[in-house]
mmCIF file of C-alpha atoms and ligand atoms in Angstrom:
data_model
loop_
_atom_site.group_PDB
_atom_site.id
_atom_site.type_symbol
_atom_site.label_atom_id
_atom_site.label_comp_id
_atom_site.label_asym_id
_atom_site.label_seq_id
_atom_site.Cartn_x
_atom_site.Cartn_y
_atom_site.Cartn_z
ATOM 1 C CA MET W 1139 15.762 25.284 -24.278
ATOM 2 C CA SER W 1140 13.618 28.407 -24.034
ATOM 3 C CA ASP W 1141 11.978 27.456 -27.338
ATOM 4 C CA LEU W 1142 11.027 24.121 -25.857
ATOM 5 C CA ARG W 1143 9.665 25.832 -22.769
ATOM 6 C CA GLU W 1144 7.522 28.122 -24.874
ATOM 7 C CA LEU W 1145 6.264 25.278 -27.018
ATOM 8 C CA TYR W 1146 5.599 23.250 -23.884
ATOM 9 C CA GLN W 1147 3.435 26.008 -22.416
ATOM 10 C CA GLU W 1148 1.611 26.454 -25.697
ATOM 11 C CA VAL W 1149 0.819 22.769 -26.208
ATOM 12 C CA ILE W 1150 -0.144 22.182 -22.577
ATOM 13 C CA VAL W 1151 -2.533 25.136 -22.595
ATOM 14 C CA ASP W 1152 -4.015 24.133 -25.948
ATOM 15 C CA HIS W 1153 -4.566 20.460 -25.055
ATOM 16 C CA SER W 1154 -5.816 21.163 -21.535
ATOM 17 C CA LYS W 1155 -8.373 23.687 -22.756
ATOM 18 C CA ARG W 1156 -9.468 21.645 -25.755
ATOM 19 C CA PRO W 1157 -8.650 18.029 -24.970
ATOM 20 C CA ARG W 1158 -8.722 15.743 -28.013
ATOM 21 C CA ASN W 1159 -10.550 12.423 -27.895
ATOM 22 C CA PHE W 1160 -12.356 13.351 -24.701
ATOM 23 C CA GLY W 1161 -15.464 11.429 -23.675
ATOM 24 C CA PRO W 1162 -16.860 7.912 -23.588
ATOM 25 C CA LEU W 1163 -15.985 5.400 -26.285
ATOM 26 C CA GLU W 1164 -18.679 3.075 -27.516
ATOM 27 C CA GLY W 1165 -17.447 -0.442 -28.127
ATOM 28 C CA ALA W 1166 -14.289 -0.016 -26.060
ATOM 29 C CA ASN W 1167 -12.832 -3.428 -25.251
ATOM 30 C CA TYR W 1168 -10.061 -2.203 -22.979
ATOM 31 C CA THR W 1169 -10.700 0.258 -20.170
ATOM 32 C CA ALA W 1170 -8.823 1.264 -17.053
ATOM 33 C CA GLU W 1171 -9.165 3.940 -14.433
ATOM 34 C CA GLY W 1172 -6.176 5.880 -13.186
ATOM 35 C CA TYR W 1173 -5.816 7.994 -10.079
ATOM 36 C CA ASN W 1174 -3.047 10.308 -8.969
ATOM 37 C CA PRO W 1175 -3.646 10.974 -5.263
ATOM 38 C CA LEU W 1176 -0.888 13.598 -5.128
ATOM 39 C CA CYS W 1177 -2.888 15.951 -7.307
ATOM 40 C CA GLY W 1178 -6.351 14.426 -7.467
ATOM 41 C CA ASP W 1179 -6.218 13.661 -11.190
ATOM 42 C CA ARG W 1180 -8.619 10.892 -12.134
ATOM 43 C CA PHE W 1181 -9.087 9.561 -15.650
ATOM 44 C CA SER W 1182 -10.555 6.595 -17.418
ATOM 45 C CA VAL W 1183 -8.873 5.508 -20.620
ATOM 46 C CA HIS W 1184 -10.945 3.606 -23.170
ATOM 47 C CA LEU W 1185 -9.440 1.701 -26.060
ATOM 48 C CA ILE W 1186 -10.674 -0.265 -29.006
ATOM 49 C CA VAL W 1187 -7.989 -2.796 -29.828
ATOM 50 C CA ARG W 1188 -8.351 -5.092 -32.805
ATOM 51 C CA ALA W 1189 -5.774 -7.397 -34.350
ATOM 52 C CA GLY W 1190 -3.047 -6.003 -32.121
ATOM 53 C CA ARG W 1191 -3.705 -2.424 -33.103
ATOM 54 C CA VAL W 1192 -5.173 0.489 -31.143
ATOM 55 C CA GLU W 1193 -8.008 1.498 -33.442
ATOM 56 C CA ASP W 1194 -9.429 4.151 -31.181
ATOM 57 C CA ALA W 1195 -8.561 5.777 -27.877
ATOM 58 C CA ARG W 1196 -10.528 8.184 -25.727
ATOM 59 C CA PHE W 1197 -10.399 9.375 -22.161
ATOM 60 C CA GLU W 1198 -12.699 10.976 -19.625
ATOM 61 C CA GLY W 1199 -12.481 12.301 -16.115
ATOM 62 C CA SER W 1200 -10.870 15.351 -14.623
ATOM 63 C CA GLY W 1201 -7.484 16.565 -13.607
ATOM 64 C CA CYS W 1202 -5.032 19.431 -13.714
ATOM 65 C CA ALA W 1203 -3.824 21.057 -16.932
ATOM 66 C CA ILE W 1204 -0.759 18.848 -17.279
ATOM 67 C CA SER W 1205 -2.558 15.556 -16.697
ATOM 68 C CA THR W 1206 -5.357 16.552 -19.079
ATOM 69 C CA ALA W 1207 -2.966 17.708 -21.791
ATOM 70 C CA SER W 1208 -0.832 14.609 -21.438
ATOM 71 C CA ALA W 1209 -3.898 12.356 -21.700
ATOM 72 C CA SER W 1210 -5.017 14.243 -24.791
ATOM 73 C CA LEU W 1211 -1.574 13.896 -26.381
ATOM 74 C CA MET W 1212 -1.496 10.236 -25.389
ATOM 75 C CA THR W 1213 -4.734 9.393 -27.195
ATOM 76 C CA GLU W 1214 -3.476 11.186 -30.305
ATOM 77 C CA GLY W 1215 -0.128 9.442 -30.059
ATOM 78 C CA ILE W 1216 -1.352 5.858 -29.813
ATOM 79 C CA LYS W 1217 -4.368 5.952 -32.131
ATOM 80 C CA GLY W 1218 -3.855 3.660 -35.076
ATOM 81 C CA LYS W 1219 -0.627 2.255 -33.662
ATOM 82 C CA PRO W 1220 0.225 -1.376 -33.000
ATOM 83 C CA ILE W 1221 0.227 -2.282 -29.300
ATOM 84 C CA GLU W 1222 4.035 -2.636 -29.341
ATOM 85 C CA ASP W 1223 4.354 0.968 -30.489
ATOM 86 C CA ALA W 1224 1.973 2.178 -27.771
ATOM 87 C CA GLU W 1225 4.186 0.384 -25.238
ATOM 88 C CA LYS W 1226 7.288 1.956 -26.760
ATOM 89 C CA LEU W 1227 5.715 5.399 -26.572
ATOM 90 C CA PHE W 1228 4.911 4.728 -22.924
ATOM 91 C CA GLY W 1229 8.564 3.879 -22.278
ATOM 92 C CA GLY W 1230 9.769 6.872 -24.252
ATOM 93 C CA VAL W 1231 7.497 9.364 -22.524
ATOM 94 C CA HIS W 1232 8.232 7.902 -19.112
ATOM 95 C CA GLY W 1233 11.956 8.271 -19.743
ATOM 96 C CA LEU W 1234 11.506 11.753 -21.089
ATOM 97 C CA VAL W 1235 9.629 13.165 -18.098
ATOM 98 C CA THR W 1236 11.556 11.321 -15.400
ATOM 99 C CA GLY W 1237 14.952 11.885 -16.982
ATOM 100 C CA GLU W 1238 15.623 8.157 -16.980
ATOM 101 C CA PRO W 1239 15.491 7.312 -20.659
ATOM 102 C CA ALA W 1240 14.403 3.811 -21.506
ATOM 103 C CA GLU W 1241 17.110 1.600 -22.913
ATOM 104 C CA PRO W 1242 17.175 1.360 -26.687
ATOM 105 C CA PRO W 1243 15.254 0.706 -28.848
ATOM 106 C CA GLN W 1244 14.075 4.246 -28.547
ATOM 107 C CA VAL W 1245 11.092 5.488 -30.439
ATOM 108 C CA ASP W 1246 10.446 8.713 -32.281
ATOM 109 C CA LEU W 1247 8.213 10.632 -29.919
ATOM 110 C CA GLY W 1248 7.356 13.367 -32.403
ATOM 111 C CA LYS W 1249 5.160 15.994 -30.803
ATOM 112 C CA LEU W 1250 5.288 14.175 -27.463
ATOM 113 C CA LYS W 1251 8.838 15.475 -27.057
ATOM 114 C CA ILE W 1252 7.459 18.672 -25.562
ATOM 115 C CA LEU W 1253 6.513 16.682 -22.442
ATOM 116 C CA ARG W 1254 10.205 16.896 -21.586
ATOM 117 C CA GLY W 1255 9.280 20.319 -20.186
ATOM 118 C CA VAL W 1256 7.657 18.520 -17.247
ATOM 119 C CA ARG W 1257 11.161 17.767 -15.959
ATOM 120 C CA ASP W 1258 11.325 21.358 -14.755
ATOM 121 C CA PHE W 1259 8.396 20.570 -12.471
ATOM 122 C CA PRO W 1260 9.280 17.321 -10.662
ATOM 123 C CA THR W 1261 6.096 17.363 -8.611
ATOM 124 C CA ARG W 1262 4.066 17.153 -11.823
ATOM 125 C CA VAL W 1263 5.727 14.062 -13.228
ATOM 126 C CA LYS W 1264 2.920 11.852 -11.901
ATOM 127 C CA CYS W 1265 0.360 14.154 -13.498
ATOM 128 C CA ALA W 1266 2.087 13.804 -16.851
ATOM 129 C CA THR W 1267 2.434 10.032 -16.688
ATOM 130 C CA LEU W 1268 -1.009 9.192 -15.255
ATOM 131 C CA ALA W 1269 -2.834 8.667 -18.553
ATOM 132 C CA TRP W 1270 0.119 6.668 -19.870
ATOM 133 C CA HIS W 1271 0.128 4.327 -16.880
ATOM 134 C CA THR W 1272 -3.632 4.005 -17.246
ATOM 135 C CA MET W 1273 -3.389 3.187 -20.952
ATOM 136 C CA ARG W 1274 -0.772 0.543 -20.199
ATOM 137 C CA ALA W 1275 -2.882 -0.922 -17.389
ATOM 138 C CA ALA W 1276 -5.827 -1.173 -19.779
ATOM 139 C CA LEU W 1277 -3.722 -3.004 -22.353
ATOM 140 C CA HIS W 1278 -2.524 -5.373 -19.629
ATOM 141 C CA GLY W 1279 -6.055 -6.089 -18.439
ATOM 142 C CA GLU W 1280 -5.756 -4.192 -15.162
ATOM 143 C CA GLU W 1281 -8.806 -2.171 -14.286
ATOM 144 C CA GLN W 1282 -7.297 0.318 -11.909
ATOM 145 C CA VAL W 1283 -3.982 2.008 -11.463
ATOM 146 C CA SER W 1284 -2.690 4.490 -8.954
ATOM 147 C CA THR W 1285 0.521 6.436 -9.324
ATOM 148 C CA GLU W 1286 1.311 5.881 -5.641
HETATM 149 ZN ZN1 ZN G 1268 -2.145 16.817 -11.730
#
């Protein structure tokens, strides 16, 4: 458990300081804006989806370390994946941070497993899931999502 905690800190710091896939995305055909009023995190998620696959994913906006790191990890996690897998990752991450695992079929979360560390900070769960909700809203054609 302490290993996970250490890794969690390390990955969160790394991804919040140097977010991957940060900035606008030219040619994005799916975009949504997410807002977490509890913390003030606000992100737009941009996706290029072709033939049922997420070809590219980027995000922009601002938020706390956890929301930024989670958004960064999210874009890395879904890039190149079929939409069904992006949805499965959403379910898996949501279960992981809330402690209510999605019913099987589960999905291999890989590096995203470290987000389990968020469970120690219940008030930050909405920070960690914001980008994921936003990504899902974009895929479902919703332009805005709030974690309230
Ligand atoms: Zn936050």
